[in-house]
Coordinates of C-alpha atoms in Angstrom, one line a residue:
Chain K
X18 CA 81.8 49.0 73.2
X19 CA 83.4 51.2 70.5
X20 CA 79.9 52.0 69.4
X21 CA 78.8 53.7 72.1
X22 CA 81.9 56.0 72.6
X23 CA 81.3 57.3 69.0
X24 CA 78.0 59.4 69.8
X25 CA 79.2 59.8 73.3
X26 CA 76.2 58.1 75.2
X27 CA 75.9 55.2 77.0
X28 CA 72.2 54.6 75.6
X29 CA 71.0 51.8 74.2
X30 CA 67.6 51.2 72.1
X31 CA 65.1 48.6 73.0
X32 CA 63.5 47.0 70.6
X33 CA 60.3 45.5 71.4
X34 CA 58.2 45.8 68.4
X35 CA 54.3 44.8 68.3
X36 CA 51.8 44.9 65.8
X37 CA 49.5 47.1 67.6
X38 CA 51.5 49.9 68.3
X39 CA 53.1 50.2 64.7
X40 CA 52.4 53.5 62.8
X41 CA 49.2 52.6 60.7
X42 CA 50.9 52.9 57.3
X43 CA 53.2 49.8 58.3
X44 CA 50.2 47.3 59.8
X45 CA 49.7 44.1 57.5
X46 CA 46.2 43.6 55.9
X47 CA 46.1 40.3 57.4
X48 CA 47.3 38.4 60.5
X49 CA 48.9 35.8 59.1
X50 CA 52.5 35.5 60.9
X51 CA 54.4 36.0 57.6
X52 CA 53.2 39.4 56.9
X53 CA 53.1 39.6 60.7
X54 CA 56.9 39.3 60.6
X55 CA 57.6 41.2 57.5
X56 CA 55.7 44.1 58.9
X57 CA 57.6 44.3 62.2
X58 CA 61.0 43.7 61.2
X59 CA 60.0 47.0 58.2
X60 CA 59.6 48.7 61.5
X61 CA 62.2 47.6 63.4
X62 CA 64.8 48.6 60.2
X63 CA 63.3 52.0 60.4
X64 CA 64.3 52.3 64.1
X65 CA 67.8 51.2 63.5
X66 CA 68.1 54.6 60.9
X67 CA 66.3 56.8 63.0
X68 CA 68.8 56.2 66.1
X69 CA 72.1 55.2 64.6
X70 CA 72.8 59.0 64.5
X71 CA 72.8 59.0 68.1
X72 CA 72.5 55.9 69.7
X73 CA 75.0 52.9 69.4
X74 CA 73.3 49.6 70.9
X75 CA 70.2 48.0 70.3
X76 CA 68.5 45.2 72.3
X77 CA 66.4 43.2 70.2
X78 CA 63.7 41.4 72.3
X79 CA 63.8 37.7 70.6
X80 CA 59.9 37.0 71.8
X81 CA 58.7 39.8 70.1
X82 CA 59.6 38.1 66.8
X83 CA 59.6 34.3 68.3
X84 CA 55.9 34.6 68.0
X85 CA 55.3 34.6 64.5
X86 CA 57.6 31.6 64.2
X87 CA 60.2 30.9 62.1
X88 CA 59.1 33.6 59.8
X89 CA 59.6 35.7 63.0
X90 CA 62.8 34.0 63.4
X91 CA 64.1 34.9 59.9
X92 CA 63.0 38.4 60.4
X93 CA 64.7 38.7 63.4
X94 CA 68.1 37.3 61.5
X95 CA 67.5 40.1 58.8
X96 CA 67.5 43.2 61.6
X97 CA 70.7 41.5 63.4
X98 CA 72.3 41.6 59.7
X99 CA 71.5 44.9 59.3
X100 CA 72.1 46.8 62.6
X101 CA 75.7 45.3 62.4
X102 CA 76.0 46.6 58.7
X103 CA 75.2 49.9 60.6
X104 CA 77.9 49.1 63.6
X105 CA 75.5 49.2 66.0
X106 CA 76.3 47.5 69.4
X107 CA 73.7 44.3 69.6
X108 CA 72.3 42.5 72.6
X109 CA 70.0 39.5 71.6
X110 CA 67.8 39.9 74.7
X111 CA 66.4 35.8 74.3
X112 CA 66.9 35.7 78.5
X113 CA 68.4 32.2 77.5
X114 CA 68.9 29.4 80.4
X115 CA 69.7 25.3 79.8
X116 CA 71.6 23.0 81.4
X117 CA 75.2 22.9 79.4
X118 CA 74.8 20.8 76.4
X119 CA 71.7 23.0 75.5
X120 CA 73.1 26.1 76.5
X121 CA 76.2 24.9 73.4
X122 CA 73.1 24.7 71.1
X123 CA 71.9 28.2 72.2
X124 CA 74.8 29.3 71.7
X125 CA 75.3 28.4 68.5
X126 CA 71.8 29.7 67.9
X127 CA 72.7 33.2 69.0
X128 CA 76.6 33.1 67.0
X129 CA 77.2 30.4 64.7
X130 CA 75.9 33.1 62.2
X131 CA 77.3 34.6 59.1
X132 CA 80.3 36.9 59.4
X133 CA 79.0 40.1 60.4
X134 CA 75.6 38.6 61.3
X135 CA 75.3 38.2 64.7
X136 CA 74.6 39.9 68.0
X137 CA 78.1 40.6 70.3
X138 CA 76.1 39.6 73.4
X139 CA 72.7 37.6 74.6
X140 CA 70.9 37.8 78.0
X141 CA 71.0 34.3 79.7
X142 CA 69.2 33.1 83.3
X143 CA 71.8 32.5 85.7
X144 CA 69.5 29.5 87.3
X145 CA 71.6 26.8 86.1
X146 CA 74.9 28.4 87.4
X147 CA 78.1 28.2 86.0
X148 CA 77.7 25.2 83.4
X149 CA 74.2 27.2 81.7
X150 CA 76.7 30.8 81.5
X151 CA 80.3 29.4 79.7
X152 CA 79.1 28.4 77.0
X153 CA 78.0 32.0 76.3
X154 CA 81.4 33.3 76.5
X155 CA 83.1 32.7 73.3
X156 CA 85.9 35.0 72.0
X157 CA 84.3 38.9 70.9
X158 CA 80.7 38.0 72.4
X159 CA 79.4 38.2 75.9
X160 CA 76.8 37.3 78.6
X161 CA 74.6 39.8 80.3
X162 CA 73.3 36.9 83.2
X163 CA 69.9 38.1 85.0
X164 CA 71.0 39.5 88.1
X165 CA 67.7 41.4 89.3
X166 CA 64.6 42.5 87.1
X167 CA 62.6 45.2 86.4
X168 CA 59.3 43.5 87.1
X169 CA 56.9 43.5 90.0
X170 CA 56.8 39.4 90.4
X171 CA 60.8 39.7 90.4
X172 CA 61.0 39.9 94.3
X173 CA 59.3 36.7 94.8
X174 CA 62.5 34.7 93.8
X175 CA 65.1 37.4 94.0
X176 CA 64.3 39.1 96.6
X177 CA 64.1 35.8 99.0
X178 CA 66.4 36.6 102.1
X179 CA 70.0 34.6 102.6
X180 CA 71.0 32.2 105.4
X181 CA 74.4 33.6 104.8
X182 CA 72.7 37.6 104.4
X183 CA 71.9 39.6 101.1
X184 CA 69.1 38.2 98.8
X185 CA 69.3 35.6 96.1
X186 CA 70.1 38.5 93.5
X187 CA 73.0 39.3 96.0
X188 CA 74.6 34.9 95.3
X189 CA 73.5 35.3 91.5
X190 CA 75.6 38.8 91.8
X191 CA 78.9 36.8 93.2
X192 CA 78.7 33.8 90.7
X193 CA 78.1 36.3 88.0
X194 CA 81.8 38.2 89.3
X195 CA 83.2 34.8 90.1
X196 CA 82.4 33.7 86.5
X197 CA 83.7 36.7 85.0
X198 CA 87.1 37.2 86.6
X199 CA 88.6 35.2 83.5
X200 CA 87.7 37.4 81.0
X201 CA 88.3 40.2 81.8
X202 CA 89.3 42.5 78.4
X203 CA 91.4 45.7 77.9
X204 CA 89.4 48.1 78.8
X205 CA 88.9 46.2 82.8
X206 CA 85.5 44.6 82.0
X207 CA 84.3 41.1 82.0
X208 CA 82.6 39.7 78.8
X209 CA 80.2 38.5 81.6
X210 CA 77.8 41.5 81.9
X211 CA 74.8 41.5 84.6
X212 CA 71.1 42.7 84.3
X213 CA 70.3 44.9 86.6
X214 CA 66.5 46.7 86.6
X215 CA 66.5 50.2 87.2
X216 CA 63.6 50.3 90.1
X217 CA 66.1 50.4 93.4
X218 CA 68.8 52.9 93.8
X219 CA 70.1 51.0 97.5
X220 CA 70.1 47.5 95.7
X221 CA 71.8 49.1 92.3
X222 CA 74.7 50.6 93.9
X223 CA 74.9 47.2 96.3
X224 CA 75.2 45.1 93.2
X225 CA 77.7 47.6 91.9
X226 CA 80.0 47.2 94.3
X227 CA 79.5 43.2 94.2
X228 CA 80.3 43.0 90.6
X229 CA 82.8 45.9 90.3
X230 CA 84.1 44.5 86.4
X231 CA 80.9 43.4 84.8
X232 CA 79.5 45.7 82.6
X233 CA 75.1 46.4 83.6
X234 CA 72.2 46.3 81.2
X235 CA 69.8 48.5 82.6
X236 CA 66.4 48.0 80.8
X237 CA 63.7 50.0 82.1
X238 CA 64.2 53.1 82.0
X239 CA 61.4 55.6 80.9
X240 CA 58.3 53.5 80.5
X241 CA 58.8 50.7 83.8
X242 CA 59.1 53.1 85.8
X243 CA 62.9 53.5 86.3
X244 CA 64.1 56.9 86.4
X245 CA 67.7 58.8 86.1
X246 CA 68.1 58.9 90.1
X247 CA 67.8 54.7 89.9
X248 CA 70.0 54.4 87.2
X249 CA 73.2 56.6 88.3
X250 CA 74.5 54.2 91.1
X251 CA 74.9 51.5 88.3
X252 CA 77.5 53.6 86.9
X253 CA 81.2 53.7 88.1
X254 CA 82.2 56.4 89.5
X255 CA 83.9 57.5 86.2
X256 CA 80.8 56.9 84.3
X257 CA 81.5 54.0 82.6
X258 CA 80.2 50.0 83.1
X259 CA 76.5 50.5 82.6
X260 CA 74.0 50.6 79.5
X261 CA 70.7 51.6 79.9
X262 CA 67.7 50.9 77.6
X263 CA 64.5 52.4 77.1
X264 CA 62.4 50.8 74.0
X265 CA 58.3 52.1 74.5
X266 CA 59.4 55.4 74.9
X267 CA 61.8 56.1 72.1
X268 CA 60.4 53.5 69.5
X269 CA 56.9 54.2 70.0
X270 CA 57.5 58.2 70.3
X271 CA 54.7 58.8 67.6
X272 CA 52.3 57.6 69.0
X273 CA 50.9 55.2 66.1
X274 CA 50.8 58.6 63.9
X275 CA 52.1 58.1 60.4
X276 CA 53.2 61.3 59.9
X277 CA 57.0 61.9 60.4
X278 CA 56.8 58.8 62.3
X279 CA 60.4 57.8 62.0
X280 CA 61.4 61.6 62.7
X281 CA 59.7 61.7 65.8
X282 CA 61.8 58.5 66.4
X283 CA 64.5 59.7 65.9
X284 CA 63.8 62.5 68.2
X285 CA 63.2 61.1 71.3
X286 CA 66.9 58.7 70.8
X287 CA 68.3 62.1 70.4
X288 CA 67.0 63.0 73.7
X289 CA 67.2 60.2 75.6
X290 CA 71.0 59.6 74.0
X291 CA 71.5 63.2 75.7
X292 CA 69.9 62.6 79.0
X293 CA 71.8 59.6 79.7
X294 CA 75.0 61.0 78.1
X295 CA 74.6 63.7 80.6
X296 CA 74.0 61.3 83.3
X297 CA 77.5 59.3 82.9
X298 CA 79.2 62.2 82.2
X299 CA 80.0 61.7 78.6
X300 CA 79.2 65.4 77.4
Chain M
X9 CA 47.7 12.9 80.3
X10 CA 45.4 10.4 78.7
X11 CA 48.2 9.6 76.3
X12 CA 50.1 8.1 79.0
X13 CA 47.3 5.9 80.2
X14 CA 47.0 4.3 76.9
X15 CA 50.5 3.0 76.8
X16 CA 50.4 2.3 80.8
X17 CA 53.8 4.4 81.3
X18 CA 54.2 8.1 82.6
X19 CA 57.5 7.7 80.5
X20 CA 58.9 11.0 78.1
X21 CA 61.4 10.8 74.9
X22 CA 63.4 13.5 75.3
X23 CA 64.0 14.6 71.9
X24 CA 67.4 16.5 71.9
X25 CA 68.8 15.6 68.4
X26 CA 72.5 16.6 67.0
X27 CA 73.8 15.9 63.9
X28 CA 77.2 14.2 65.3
X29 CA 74.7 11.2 66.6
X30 CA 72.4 10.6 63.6
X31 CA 72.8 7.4 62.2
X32 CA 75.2 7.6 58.7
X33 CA 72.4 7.4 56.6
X34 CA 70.6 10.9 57.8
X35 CA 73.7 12.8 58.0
X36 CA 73.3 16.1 55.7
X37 CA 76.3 16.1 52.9
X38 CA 77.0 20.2 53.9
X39 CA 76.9 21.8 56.9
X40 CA 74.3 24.0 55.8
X41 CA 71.5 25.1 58.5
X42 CA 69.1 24.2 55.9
X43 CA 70.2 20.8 55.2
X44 CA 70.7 20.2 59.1
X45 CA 67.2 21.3 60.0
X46 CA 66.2 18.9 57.6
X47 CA 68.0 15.9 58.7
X48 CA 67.5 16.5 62.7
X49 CA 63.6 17.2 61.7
X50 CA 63.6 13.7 59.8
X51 CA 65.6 11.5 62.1
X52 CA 63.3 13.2 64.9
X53 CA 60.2 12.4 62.7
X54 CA 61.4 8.2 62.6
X55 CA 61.9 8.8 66.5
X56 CA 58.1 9.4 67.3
X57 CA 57.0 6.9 64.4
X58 CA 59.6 4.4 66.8
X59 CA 58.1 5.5 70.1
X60 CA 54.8 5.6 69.6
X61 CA 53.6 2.4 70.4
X62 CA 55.1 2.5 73.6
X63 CA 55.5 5.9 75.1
X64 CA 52.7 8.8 75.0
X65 CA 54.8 11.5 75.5
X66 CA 57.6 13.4 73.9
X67 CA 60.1 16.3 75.0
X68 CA 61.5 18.4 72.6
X69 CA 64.1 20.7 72.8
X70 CA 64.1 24.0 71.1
X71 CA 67.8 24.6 71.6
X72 CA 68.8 21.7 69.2
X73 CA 66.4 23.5 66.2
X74 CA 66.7 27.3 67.2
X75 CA 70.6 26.6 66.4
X76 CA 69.9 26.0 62.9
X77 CA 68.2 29.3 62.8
X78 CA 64.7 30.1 61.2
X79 CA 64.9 26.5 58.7
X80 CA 65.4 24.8 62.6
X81 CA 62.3 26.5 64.1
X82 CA 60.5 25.8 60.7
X83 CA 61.7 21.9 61.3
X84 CA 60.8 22.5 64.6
X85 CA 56.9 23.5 63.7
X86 CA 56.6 20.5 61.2
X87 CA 58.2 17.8 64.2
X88 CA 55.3 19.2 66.8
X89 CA 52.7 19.0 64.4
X90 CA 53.3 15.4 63.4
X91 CA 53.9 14.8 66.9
X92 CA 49.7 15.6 67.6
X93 CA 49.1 14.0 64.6
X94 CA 50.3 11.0 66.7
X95 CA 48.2 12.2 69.6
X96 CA 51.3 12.6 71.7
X97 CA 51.5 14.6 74.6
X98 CA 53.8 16.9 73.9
X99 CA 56.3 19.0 75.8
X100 CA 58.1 22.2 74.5
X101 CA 61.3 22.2 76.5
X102 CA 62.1 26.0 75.8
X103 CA 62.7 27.1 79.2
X104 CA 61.8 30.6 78.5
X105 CA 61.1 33.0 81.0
X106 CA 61.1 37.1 80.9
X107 CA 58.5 40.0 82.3
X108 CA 55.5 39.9 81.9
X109 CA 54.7 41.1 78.9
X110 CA 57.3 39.3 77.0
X111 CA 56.3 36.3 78.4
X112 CA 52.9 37.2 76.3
X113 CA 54.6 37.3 73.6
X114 CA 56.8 33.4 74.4
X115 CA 53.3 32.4 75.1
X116 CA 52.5 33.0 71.6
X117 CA 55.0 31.9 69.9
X118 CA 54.5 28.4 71.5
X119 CA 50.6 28.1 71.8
X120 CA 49.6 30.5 68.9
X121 CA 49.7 27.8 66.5
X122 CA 47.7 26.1 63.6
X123 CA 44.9 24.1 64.9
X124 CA 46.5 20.9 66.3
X125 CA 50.5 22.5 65.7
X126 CA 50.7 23.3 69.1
X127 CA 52.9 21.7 72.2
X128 CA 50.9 20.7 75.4
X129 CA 53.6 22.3 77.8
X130 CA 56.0 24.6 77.8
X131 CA 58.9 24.7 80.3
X132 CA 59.9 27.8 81.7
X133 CA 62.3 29.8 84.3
X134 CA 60.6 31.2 86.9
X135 CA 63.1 33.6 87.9
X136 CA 60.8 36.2 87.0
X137 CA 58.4 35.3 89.8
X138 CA 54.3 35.3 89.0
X139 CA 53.9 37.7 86.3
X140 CA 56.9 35.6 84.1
X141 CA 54.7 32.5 84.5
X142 CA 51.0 33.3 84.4
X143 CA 51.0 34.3 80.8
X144 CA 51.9 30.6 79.5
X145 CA 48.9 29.2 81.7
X146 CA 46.2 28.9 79.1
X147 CA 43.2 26.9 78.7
X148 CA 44.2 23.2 77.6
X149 CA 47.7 24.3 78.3
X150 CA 50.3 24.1 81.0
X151 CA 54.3 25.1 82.2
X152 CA 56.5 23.5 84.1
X153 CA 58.3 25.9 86.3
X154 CA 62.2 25.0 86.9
X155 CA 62.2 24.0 90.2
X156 CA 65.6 22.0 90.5
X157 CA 68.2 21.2 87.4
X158 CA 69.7 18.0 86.8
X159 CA 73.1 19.8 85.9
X160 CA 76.5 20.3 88.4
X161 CA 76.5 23.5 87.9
X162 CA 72.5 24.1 89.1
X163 CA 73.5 23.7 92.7
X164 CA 74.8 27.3 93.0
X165 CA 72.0 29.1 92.9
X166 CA 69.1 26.5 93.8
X167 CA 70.9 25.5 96.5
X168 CA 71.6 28.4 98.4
X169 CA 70.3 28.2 102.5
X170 CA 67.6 30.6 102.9
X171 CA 67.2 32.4 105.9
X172 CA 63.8 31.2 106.2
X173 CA 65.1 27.4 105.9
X174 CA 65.6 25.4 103.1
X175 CA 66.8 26.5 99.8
X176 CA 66.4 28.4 97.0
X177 CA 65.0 25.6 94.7
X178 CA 62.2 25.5 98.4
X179 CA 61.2 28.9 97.8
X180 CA 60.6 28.2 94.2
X181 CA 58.6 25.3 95.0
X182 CA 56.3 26.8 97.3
X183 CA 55.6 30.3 94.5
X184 CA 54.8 26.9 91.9
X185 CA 52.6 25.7 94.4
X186 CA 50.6 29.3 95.0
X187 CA 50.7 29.6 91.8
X188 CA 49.7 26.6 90.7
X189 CA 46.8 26.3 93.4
X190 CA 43.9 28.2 91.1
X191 CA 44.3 26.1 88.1
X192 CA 43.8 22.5 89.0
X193 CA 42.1 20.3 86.8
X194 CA 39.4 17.2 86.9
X195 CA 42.5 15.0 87.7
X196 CA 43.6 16.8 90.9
X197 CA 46.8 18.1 89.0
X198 CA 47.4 21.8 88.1
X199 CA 48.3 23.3 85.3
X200 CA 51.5 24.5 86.6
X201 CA 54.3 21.6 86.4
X202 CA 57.8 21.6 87.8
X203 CA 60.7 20.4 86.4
X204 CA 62.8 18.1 89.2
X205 CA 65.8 16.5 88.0
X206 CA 66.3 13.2 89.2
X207 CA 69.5 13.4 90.8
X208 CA 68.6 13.5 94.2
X209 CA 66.1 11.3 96.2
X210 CA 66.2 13.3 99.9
X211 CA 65.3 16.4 97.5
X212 CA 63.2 14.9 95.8
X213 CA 60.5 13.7 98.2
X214 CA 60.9 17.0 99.9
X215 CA 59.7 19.1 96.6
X216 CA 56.9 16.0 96.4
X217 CA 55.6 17.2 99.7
X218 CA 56.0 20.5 99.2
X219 CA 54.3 20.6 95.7
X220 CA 51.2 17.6 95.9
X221 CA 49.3 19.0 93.0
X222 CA 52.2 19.9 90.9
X223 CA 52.8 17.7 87.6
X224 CA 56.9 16.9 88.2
X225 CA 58.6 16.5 84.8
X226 CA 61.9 14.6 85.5
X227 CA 64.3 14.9 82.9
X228 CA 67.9 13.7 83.3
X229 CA 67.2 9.6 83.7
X230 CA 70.0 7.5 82.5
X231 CA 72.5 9.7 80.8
X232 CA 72.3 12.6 83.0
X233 CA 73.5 9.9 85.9
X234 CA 69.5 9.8 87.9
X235 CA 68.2 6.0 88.1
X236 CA 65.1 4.1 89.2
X237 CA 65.6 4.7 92.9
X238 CA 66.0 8.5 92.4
X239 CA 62.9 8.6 90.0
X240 CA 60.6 7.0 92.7
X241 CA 60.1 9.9 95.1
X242 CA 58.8 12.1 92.4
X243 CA 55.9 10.2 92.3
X244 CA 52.4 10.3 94.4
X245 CA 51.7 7.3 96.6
X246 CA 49.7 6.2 94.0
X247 CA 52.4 6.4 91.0
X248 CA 50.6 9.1 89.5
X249 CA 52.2 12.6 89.3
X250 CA 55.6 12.5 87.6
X251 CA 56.9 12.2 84.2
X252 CA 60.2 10.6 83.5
X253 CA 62.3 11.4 80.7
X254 CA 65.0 9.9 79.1
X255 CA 66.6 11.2 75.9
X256 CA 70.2 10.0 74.8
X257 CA 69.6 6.4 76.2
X258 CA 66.7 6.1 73.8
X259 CA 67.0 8.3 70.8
X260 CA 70.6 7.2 70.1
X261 CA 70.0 3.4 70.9
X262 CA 71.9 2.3 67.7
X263 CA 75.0 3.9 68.2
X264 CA 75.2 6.0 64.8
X265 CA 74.8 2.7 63.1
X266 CA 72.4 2.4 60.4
X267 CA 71.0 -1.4 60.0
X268 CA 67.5 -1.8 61.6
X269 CA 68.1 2.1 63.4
X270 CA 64.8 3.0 63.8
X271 CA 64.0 -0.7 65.1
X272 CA 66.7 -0.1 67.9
X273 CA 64.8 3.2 69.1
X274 CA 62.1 1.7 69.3
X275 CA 63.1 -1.4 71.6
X276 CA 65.1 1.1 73.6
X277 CA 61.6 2.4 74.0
X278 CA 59.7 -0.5 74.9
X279 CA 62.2 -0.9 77.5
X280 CA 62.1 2.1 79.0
X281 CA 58.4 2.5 78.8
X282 CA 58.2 -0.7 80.9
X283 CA 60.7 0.3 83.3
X284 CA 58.6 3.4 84.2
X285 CA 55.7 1.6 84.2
X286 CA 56.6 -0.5 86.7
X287 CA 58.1 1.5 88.5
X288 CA 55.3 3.9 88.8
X289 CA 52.8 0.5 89.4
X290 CA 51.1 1.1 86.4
X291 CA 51.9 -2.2 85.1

């Protein structure tokens, strides 16, 4: 993740655009879903220039544009375009899951794009095992598989206790290393990546030491509740292996005001690029 | 389901098109995502015209469109709404499943729809626990959760030994179940489905008991290796209660030939309508 080493920071942007929250200046007169769609992904473009100066990944959230359908879709396909044009690191977050043959067709859904068109990695559900994760892992793209969530209903499945010890997160953990000991790349980490929510300190640093090669996508940060203490143990000890989102926060940092909107944007990635830069130990 | 009772069969067309299996005839001339959107979305349009008459109920899966990009989801959109127009029940098999407040936004994209555009069911992963599942339970609309996968792979997690007894797939079962419990309908079933793959008869019954007001939606019959025997557990005492799907067995009846296609589906359908049915003791 060449991206990320070039403004020092391990930070990544979410992006989670909705209508309501958009700065009043950028709210369609109507509701229908193409102006809908147009009017998000204006937004979302502005939020790629406001952090590229200091952030290097994005995670797109797919529903947020899913719902205005395929005009959402194509919107969607437009931002990817663009944040690669930028050089950005991007994560299709689409939390994709199917038995094998579908997984192929998601597959193809997330890369079978135009050169320089589509995102280097997608979320997927582990549920399925092994067969619903390979098809994921083609040459220069990657997997980040659910491990454990950020959300309260999370536990309920996750957190259900082992014949064998550990939790359910703890098996998904040792498939997801299992899976990923084969592609392993130069710099020592699989192109199998793992989710992990930053709510738990004790179970972060217990999944990092079950998955010691897979890289962690740490969404909420900042606005679920996670904060700096729960996010450290998913780093290595040299500071690398973990990228942490926060998308209310930093994409919403104007509060639905029009003025400067995009500065104060810009802002808060500077600030958040800085605390978790800080955090790793990159600066 | 009152679609089903008119044709006397709780029987599904899973319709999972690719463009290697069309007949010669539909085949795009480029490899264009726009042309293939359009030739999946009209050899999937002659497969509801074909099943109609005997089966009530259709599965489609997104993955097949969303790999054609936004012309596949547009495709996609046109196929569903045709599909109601045909008063088919119909089932979105997106298996989408994320926190809770993109799961709002999943539930939108499938049920916010033109008047009559939208699917009946959605199927989703339920790895998120509650708050990933809730948000798709609206009025005149249901999920089915992912309870146990038809695939090889789908052992690995879902059948991992809890320390509480059974397995994974168990404790997923009995969350459907809670879950499920507030939102069941004049016809003693709830709104909250689960998908079982018919694989597995032991398991099978087990999930039955453990889920009585649950809707089971079995995918995986013929091609995916599950037959009649495996199929009957799913089913109440009184043959009410599960919905069996084939898809390959059906949908590419005529072998990629062209002469009388449409007219093969369709017998394939007959004959797996009545196979069901009986099965079932609805006929």
């Amino acid at each position: 993740m060449a991206a990320l080493e070039r403004v020092r920071t391990p930070a990544c942007v979410g992006l989670d655009p909705v209508l309501e929250r958009l700065p009043q200046g950028l709210r369609p007169r109507t509701t229908e879903p193409a102006a809908a769609a147009e009017a998000i992904g204006e937004f979302s473009r502005h939020i790629l220039l406001a952090m590229t100066p200091f952030i290097g990944c994005v995670k797109v959230q797919s529903a947020c544009f899913e719902r205005f359908g395929h005009w959402g879709v194509s919107a969607l396909e437009g931002l990817i375009r663009d944040a690669k044009e930028l050089r950005l690191e991007v994560i299709l977050d689409a939390k994709r899951g199917d038995i094998g043959v579908s997984a192929e067709h998601y597959a193809a859904a997330a890369f079978d794009r135009p050169v320089g068109a589509a995102p280097d990695w997608i979320t997927v559900n582990g549920y399925f095992g092994e067969d619903g994760i390979r098809p994921f892992l083609r040459p220069g793209h990657g997997a980040f598989v659910l491990v454990r969530t950020s959300n309260p209903g999370g536990v309920r499945v996750q957190g259900q206790p082992l014949a064998a010890g550990g939790v359910v997160a703890d098996a998904v953990a040792s498939m997801v290393a299992e899976i990923g000991a084969d592609s392993i790349g130069a710099r020592g980490f699989s192109s199998v990546g793992a989710v992990v929510g930053a709510t738990d300190r004790p179970a972060a640093a217990r999944l990092r030491e079950a998955m010691p090669d897979q890289v962690f996508l740490v969404p909420g940060f900042g606005a679920q509740g996670g904060g700096i203490d729960d996010v450290t143990p998913c780093f290595r000890p040299d500071g690398t292996g973990a990228v942490v989102t926060a998308s209310r926060s930093v994409i919403y940092a104007s509060g639905g005001r029009d003025a400067d909107w995009a500065r104060r944007v810009s802002d808060a990635a500077a600030s958040f690029a800085d605390e978790i830069g800080r955090a790793a130990g990159w600066r």
